Structures are given as C-alpha cells and as structure tokens.
GROMACS .gro file of N, CA and C in nm:
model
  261
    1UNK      N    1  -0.538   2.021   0.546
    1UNK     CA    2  -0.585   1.930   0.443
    1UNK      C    3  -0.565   1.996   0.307
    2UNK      N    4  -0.486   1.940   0.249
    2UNK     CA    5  -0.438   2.009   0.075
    2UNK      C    6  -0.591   2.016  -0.023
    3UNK      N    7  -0.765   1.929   0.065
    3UNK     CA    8  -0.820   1.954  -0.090
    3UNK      C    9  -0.898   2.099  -0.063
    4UNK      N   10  -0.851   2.150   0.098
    4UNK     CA   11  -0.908   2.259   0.125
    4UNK      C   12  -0.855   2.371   0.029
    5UNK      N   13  -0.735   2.369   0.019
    5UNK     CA   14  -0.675   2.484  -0.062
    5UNK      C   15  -0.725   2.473  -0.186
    6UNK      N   16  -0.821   2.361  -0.242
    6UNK     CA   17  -0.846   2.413  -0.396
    6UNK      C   18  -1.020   2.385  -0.396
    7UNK      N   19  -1.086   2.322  -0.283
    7UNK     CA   20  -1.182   2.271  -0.320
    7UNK      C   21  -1.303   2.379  -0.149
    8UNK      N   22  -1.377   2.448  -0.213
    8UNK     CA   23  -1.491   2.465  -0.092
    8UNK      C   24  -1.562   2.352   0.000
    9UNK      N   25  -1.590   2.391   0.145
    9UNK     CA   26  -1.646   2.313   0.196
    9UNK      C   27  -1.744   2.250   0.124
   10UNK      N   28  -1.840   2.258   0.066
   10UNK     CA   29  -1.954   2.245  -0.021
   10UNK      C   30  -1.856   2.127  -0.087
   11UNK      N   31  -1.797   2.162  -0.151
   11UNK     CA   32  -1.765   2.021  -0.245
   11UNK      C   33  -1.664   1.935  -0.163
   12UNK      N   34  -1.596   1.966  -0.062
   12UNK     CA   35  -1.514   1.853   0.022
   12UNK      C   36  -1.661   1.744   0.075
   13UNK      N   37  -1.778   1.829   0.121
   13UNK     CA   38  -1.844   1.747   0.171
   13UNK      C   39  -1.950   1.658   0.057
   14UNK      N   40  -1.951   1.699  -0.075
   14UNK     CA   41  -1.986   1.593  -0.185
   14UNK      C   42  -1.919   1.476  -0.225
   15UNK      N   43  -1.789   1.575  -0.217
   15UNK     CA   44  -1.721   1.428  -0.239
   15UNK      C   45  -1.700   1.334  -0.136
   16UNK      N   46  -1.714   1.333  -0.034
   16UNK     CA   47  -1.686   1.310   0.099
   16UNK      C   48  -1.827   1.193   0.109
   17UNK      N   49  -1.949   1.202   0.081
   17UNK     CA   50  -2.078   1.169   0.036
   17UNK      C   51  -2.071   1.076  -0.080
   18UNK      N   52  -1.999   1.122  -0.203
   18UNK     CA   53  -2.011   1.027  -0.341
   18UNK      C   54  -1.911   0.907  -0.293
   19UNK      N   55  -1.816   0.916  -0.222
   19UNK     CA   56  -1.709   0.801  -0.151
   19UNK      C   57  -1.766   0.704  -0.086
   20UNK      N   58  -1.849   0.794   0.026
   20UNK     CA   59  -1.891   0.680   0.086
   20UNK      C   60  -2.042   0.596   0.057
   21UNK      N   61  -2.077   0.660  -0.096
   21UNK     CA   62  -2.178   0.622  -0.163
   21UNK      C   63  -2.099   0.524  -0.216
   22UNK      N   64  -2.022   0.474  -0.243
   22UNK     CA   65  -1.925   0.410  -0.330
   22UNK      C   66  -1.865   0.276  -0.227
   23UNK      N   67  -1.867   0.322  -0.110
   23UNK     CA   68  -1.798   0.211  -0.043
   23UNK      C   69  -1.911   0.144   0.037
   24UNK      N   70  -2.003   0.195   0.021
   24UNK     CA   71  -2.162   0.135   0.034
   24UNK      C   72  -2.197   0.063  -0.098
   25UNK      N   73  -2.178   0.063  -0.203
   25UNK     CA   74  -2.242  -0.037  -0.310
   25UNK      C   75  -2.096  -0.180  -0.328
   26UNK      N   76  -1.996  -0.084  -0.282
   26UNK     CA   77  -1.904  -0.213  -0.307
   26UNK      C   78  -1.941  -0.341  -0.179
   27UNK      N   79  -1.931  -0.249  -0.092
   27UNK     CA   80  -1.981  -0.397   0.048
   27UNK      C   81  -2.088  -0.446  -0.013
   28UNK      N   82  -2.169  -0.377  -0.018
   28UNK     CA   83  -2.319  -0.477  -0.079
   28UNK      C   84  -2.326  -0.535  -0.235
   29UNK      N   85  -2.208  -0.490  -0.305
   29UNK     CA   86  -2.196  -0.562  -0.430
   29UNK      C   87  -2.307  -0.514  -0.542
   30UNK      N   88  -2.395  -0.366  -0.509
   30UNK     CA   89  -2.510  -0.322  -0.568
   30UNK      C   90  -2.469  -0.191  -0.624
   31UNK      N   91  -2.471  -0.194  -0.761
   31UNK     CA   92  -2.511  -0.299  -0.822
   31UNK      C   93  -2.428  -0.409  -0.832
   32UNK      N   94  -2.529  -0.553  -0.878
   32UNK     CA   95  -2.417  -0.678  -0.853
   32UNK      C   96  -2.321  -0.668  -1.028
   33UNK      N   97  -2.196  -0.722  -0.965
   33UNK     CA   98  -2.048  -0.672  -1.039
   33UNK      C   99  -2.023  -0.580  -1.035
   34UNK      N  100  -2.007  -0.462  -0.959
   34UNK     CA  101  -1.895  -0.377  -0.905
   34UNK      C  102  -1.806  -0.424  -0.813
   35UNK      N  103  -1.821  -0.491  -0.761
   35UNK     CA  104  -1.711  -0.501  -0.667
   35UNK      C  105  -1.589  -0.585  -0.759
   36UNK      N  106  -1.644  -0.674  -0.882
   36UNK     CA  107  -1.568  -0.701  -0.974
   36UNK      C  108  -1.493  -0.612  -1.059
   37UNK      N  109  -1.554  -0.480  -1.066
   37UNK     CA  110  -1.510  -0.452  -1.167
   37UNK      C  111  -1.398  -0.356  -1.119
   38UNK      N  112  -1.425  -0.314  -0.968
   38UNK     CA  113  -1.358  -0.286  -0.925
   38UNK      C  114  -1.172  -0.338  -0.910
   39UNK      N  115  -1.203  -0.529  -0.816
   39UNK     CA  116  -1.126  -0.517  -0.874
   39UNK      C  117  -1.036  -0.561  -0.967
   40UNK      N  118  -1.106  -0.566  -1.089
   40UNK     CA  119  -1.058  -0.555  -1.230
   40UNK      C  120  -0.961  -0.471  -1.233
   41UNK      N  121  -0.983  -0.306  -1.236
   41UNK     CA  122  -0.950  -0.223  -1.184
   41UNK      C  123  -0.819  -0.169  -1.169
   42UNK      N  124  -0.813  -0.239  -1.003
   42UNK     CA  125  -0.700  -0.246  -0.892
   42UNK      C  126  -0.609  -0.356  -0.999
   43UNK      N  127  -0.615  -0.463  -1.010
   43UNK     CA  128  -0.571  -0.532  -1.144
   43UNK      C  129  -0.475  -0.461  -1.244
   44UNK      N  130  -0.512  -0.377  -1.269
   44UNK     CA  131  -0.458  -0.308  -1.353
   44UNK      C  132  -0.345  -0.142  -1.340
   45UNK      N  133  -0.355  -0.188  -1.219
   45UNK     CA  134  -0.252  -0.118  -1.173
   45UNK      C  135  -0.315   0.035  -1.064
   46UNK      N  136  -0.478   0.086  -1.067
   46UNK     CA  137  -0.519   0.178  -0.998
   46UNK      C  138  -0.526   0.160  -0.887
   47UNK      N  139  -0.477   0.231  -0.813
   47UNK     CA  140  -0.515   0.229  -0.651
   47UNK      C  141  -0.662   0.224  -0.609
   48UNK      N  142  -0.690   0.186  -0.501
   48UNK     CA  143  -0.845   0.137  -0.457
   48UNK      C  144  -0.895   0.299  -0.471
   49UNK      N  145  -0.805   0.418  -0.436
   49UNK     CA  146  -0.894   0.509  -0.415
   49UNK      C  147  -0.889   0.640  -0.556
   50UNK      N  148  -0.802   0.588  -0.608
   50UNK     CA  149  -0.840   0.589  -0.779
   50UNK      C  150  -0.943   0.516  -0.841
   51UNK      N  151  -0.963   0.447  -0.799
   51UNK     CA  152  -1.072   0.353  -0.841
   51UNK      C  153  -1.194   0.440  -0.816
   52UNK      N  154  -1.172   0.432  -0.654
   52UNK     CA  155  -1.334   0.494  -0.588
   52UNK      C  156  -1.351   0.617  -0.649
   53UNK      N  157  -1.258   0.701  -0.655
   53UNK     CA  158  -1.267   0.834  -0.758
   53UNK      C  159  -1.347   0.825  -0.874
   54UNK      N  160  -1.336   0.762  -0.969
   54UNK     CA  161  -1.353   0.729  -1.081
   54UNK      C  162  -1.511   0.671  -1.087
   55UNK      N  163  -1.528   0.606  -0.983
   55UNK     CA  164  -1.667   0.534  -0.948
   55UNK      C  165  -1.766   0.631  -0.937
   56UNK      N  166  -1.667   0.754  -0.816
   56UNK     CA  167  -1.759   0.864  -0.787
   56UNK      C  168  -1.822   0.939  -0.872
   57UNK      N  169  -1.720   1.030  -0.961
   57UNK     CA  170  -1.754   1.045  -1.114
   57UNK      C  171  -1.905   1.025  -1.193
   58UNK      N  172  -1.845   0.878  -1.207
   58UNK     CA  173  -1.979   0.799  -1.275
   58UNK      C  174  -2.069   0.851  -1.221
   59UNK      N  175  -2.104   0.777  -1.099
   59UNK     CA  176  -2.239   0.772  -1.010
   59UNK      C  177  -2.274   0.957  -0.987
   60UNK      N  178  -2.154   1.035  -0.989
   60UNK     CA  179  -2.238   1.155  -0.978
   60UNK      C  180  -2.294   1.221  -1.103
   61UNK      N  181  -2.245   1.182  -1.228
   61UNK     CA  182  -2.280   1.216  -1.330
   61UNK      C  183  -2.439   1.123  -1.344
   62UNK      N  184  -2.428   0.995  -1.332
   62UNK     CA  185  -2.588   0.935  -1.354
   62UNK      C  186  -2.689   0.979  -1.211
   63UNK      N  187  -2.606   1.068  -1.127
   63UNK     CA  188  -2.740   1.127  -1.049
   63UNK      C  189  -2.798   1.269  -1.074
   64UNK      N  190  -2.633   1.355  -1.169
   64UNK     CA  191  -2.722   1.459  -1.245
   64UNK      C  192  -2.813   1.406  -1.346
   65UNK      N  193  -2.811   1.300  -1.428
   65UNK     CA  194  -2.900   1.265  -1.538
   65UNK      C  195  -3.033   1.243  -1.496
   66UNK      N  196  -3.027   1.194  -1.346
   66UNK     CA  197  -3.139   1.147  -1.306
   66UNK      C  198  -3.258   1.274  -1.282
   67UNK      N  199  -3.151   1.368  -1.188
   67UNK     CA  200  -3.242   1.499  -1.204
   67UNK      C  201  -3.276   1.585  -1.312
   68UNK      N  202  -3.170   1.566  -1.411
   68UNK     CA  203  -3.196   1.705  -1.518
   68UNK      C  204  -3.288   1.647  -1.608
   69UNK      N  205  -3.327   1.471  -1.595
   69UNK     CA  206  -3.338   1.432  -1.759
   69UNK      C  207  -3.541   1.369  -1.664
   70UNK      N  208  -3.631   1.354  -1.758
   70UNK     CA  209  -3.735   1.306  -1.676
   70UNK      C  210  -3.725   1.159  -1.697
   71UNK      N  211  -3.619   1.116  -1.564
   71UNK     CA  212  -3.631   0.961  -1.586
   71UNK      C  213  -3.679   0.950  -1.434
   72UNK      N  214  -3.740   0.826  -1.419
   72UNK     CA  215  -3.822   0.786  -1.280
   72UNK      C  216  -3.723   0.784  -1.113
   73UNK      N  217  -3.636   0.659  -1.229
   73UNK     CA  218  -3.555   0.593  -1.163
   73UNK      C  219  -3.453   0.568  -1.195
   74UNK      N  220  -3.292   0.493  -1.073
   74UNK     CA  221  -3.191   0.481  -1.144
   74UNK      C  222  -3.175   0.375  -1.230
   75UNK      N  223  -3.087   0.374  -1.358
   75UNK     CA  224  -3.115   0.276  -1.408
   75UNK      C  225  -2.961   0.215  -1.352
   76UNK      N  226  -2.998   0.100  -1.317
   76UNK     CA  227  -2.834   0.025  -1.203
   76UNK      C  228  -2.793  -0.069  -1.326
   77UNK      N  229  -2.853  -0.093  -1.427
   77UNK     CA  230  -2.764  -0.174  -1.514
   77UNK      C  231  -2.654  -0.034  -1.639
   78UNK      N  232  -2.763   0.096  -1.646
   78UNK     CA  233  -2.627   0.169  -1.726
   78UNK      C  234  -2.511   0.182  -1.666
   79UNK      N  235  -2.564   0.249  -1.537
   79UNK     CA  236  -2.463   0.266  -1.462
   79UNK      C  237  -2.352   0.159  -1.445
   80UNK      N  238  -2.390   0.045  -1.412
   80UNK     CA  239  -2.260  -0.031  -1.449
   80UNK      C  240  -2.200  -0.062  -1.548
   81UNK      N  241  -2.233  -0.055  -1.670
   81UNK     CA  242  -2.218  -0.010  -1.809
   81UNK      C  243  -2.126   0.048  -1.822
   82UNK      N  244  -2.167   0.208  -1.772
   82UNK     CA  245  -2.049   0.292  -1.729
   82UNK      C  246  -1.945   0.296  -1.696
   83UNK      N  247  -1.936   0.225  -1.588
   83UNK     CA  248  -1.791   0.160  -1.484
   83UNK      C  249  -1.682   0.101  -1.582
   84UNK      N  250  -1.828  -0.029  -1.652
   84UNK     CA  251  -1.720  -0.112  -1.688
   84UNK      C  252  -1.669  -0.062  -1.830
   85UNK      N  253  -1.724   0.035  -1.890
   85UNK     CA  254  -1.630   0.162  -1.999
   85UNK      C  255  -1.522   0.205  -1.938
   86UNK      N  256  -1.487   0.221  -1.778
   86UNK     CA  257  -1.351   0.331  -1.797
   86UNK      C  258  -1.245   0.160  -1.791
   87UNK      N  259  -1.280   0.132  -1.791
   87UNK     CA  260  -1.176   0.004  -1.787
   87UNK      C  261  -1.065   0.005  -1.928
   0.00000   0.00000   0.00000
C-alpha cells in the first residue's frame, strides 16, 4: 500500500475513520446539504474521493476546534459553511 510508505499506522487508521465518517453523513445527508454539495463538487470536475478527502479535512479540523476551543457542541451548520467554501 503506497500511503504506508509515507504515512504511520496511526494516521492510515485516522484517515481510514475521517472517510468513513464522511460516507456516513453523506448516506444520511447530515448534515442536511452535503450530499449536495458534494455533488456540486463531483460537478466540477473532482473525483468522489477527492471530494471525500477534502470533506475529511474539514470535519477533522472542526473536531480539533471542538476539543481545543471550549465549545459544547458541534456546530453542523459551520461546518457546512465550510464545505460549501472549498467550492
């Protein structure tokens, strides 16, 4: 597997986790309009798993915010906010 040669187990299995965190909100559409914006997206020429990359990103960056910053909860409307910025 080529992401072994650059990436530790530790992070094959995050990302491996943020993916299928990702292909869990698209089936369920949660938050609602991702799966639009997704594919908006694909639309535009990214592959689905460029896409999901990019998703992952996000969502792992608003789950460091969640821990480093004293917020309760996620907030599911920035976060899609977010998304629909890399567009």
């Amino acid at each position: 597997m080529l992401l072994k040669k650059w990436f530790n187990k530790r992070q094959i299995e995050r990302r491996q986790y943020l993916l299928e965190a990702i292909d869990n909100q698209l089936s369920d559409n949660d938050p609602d309009g991702i799966a639009a914006v997704f594919e908006e997206m694909k639309d535009r020429g990214y592959s689905s798993l460029e896409v999901k990359e990019m998703f992952a990103a996000v969502f792992e960056g608003e789950l460091h915010r969640l821990n480093n910053a004293k917020v309760k909860e996620f907030d599911r409307d920035r976060y899609l906010q977010a998304l629909k910025a890399l567009k």
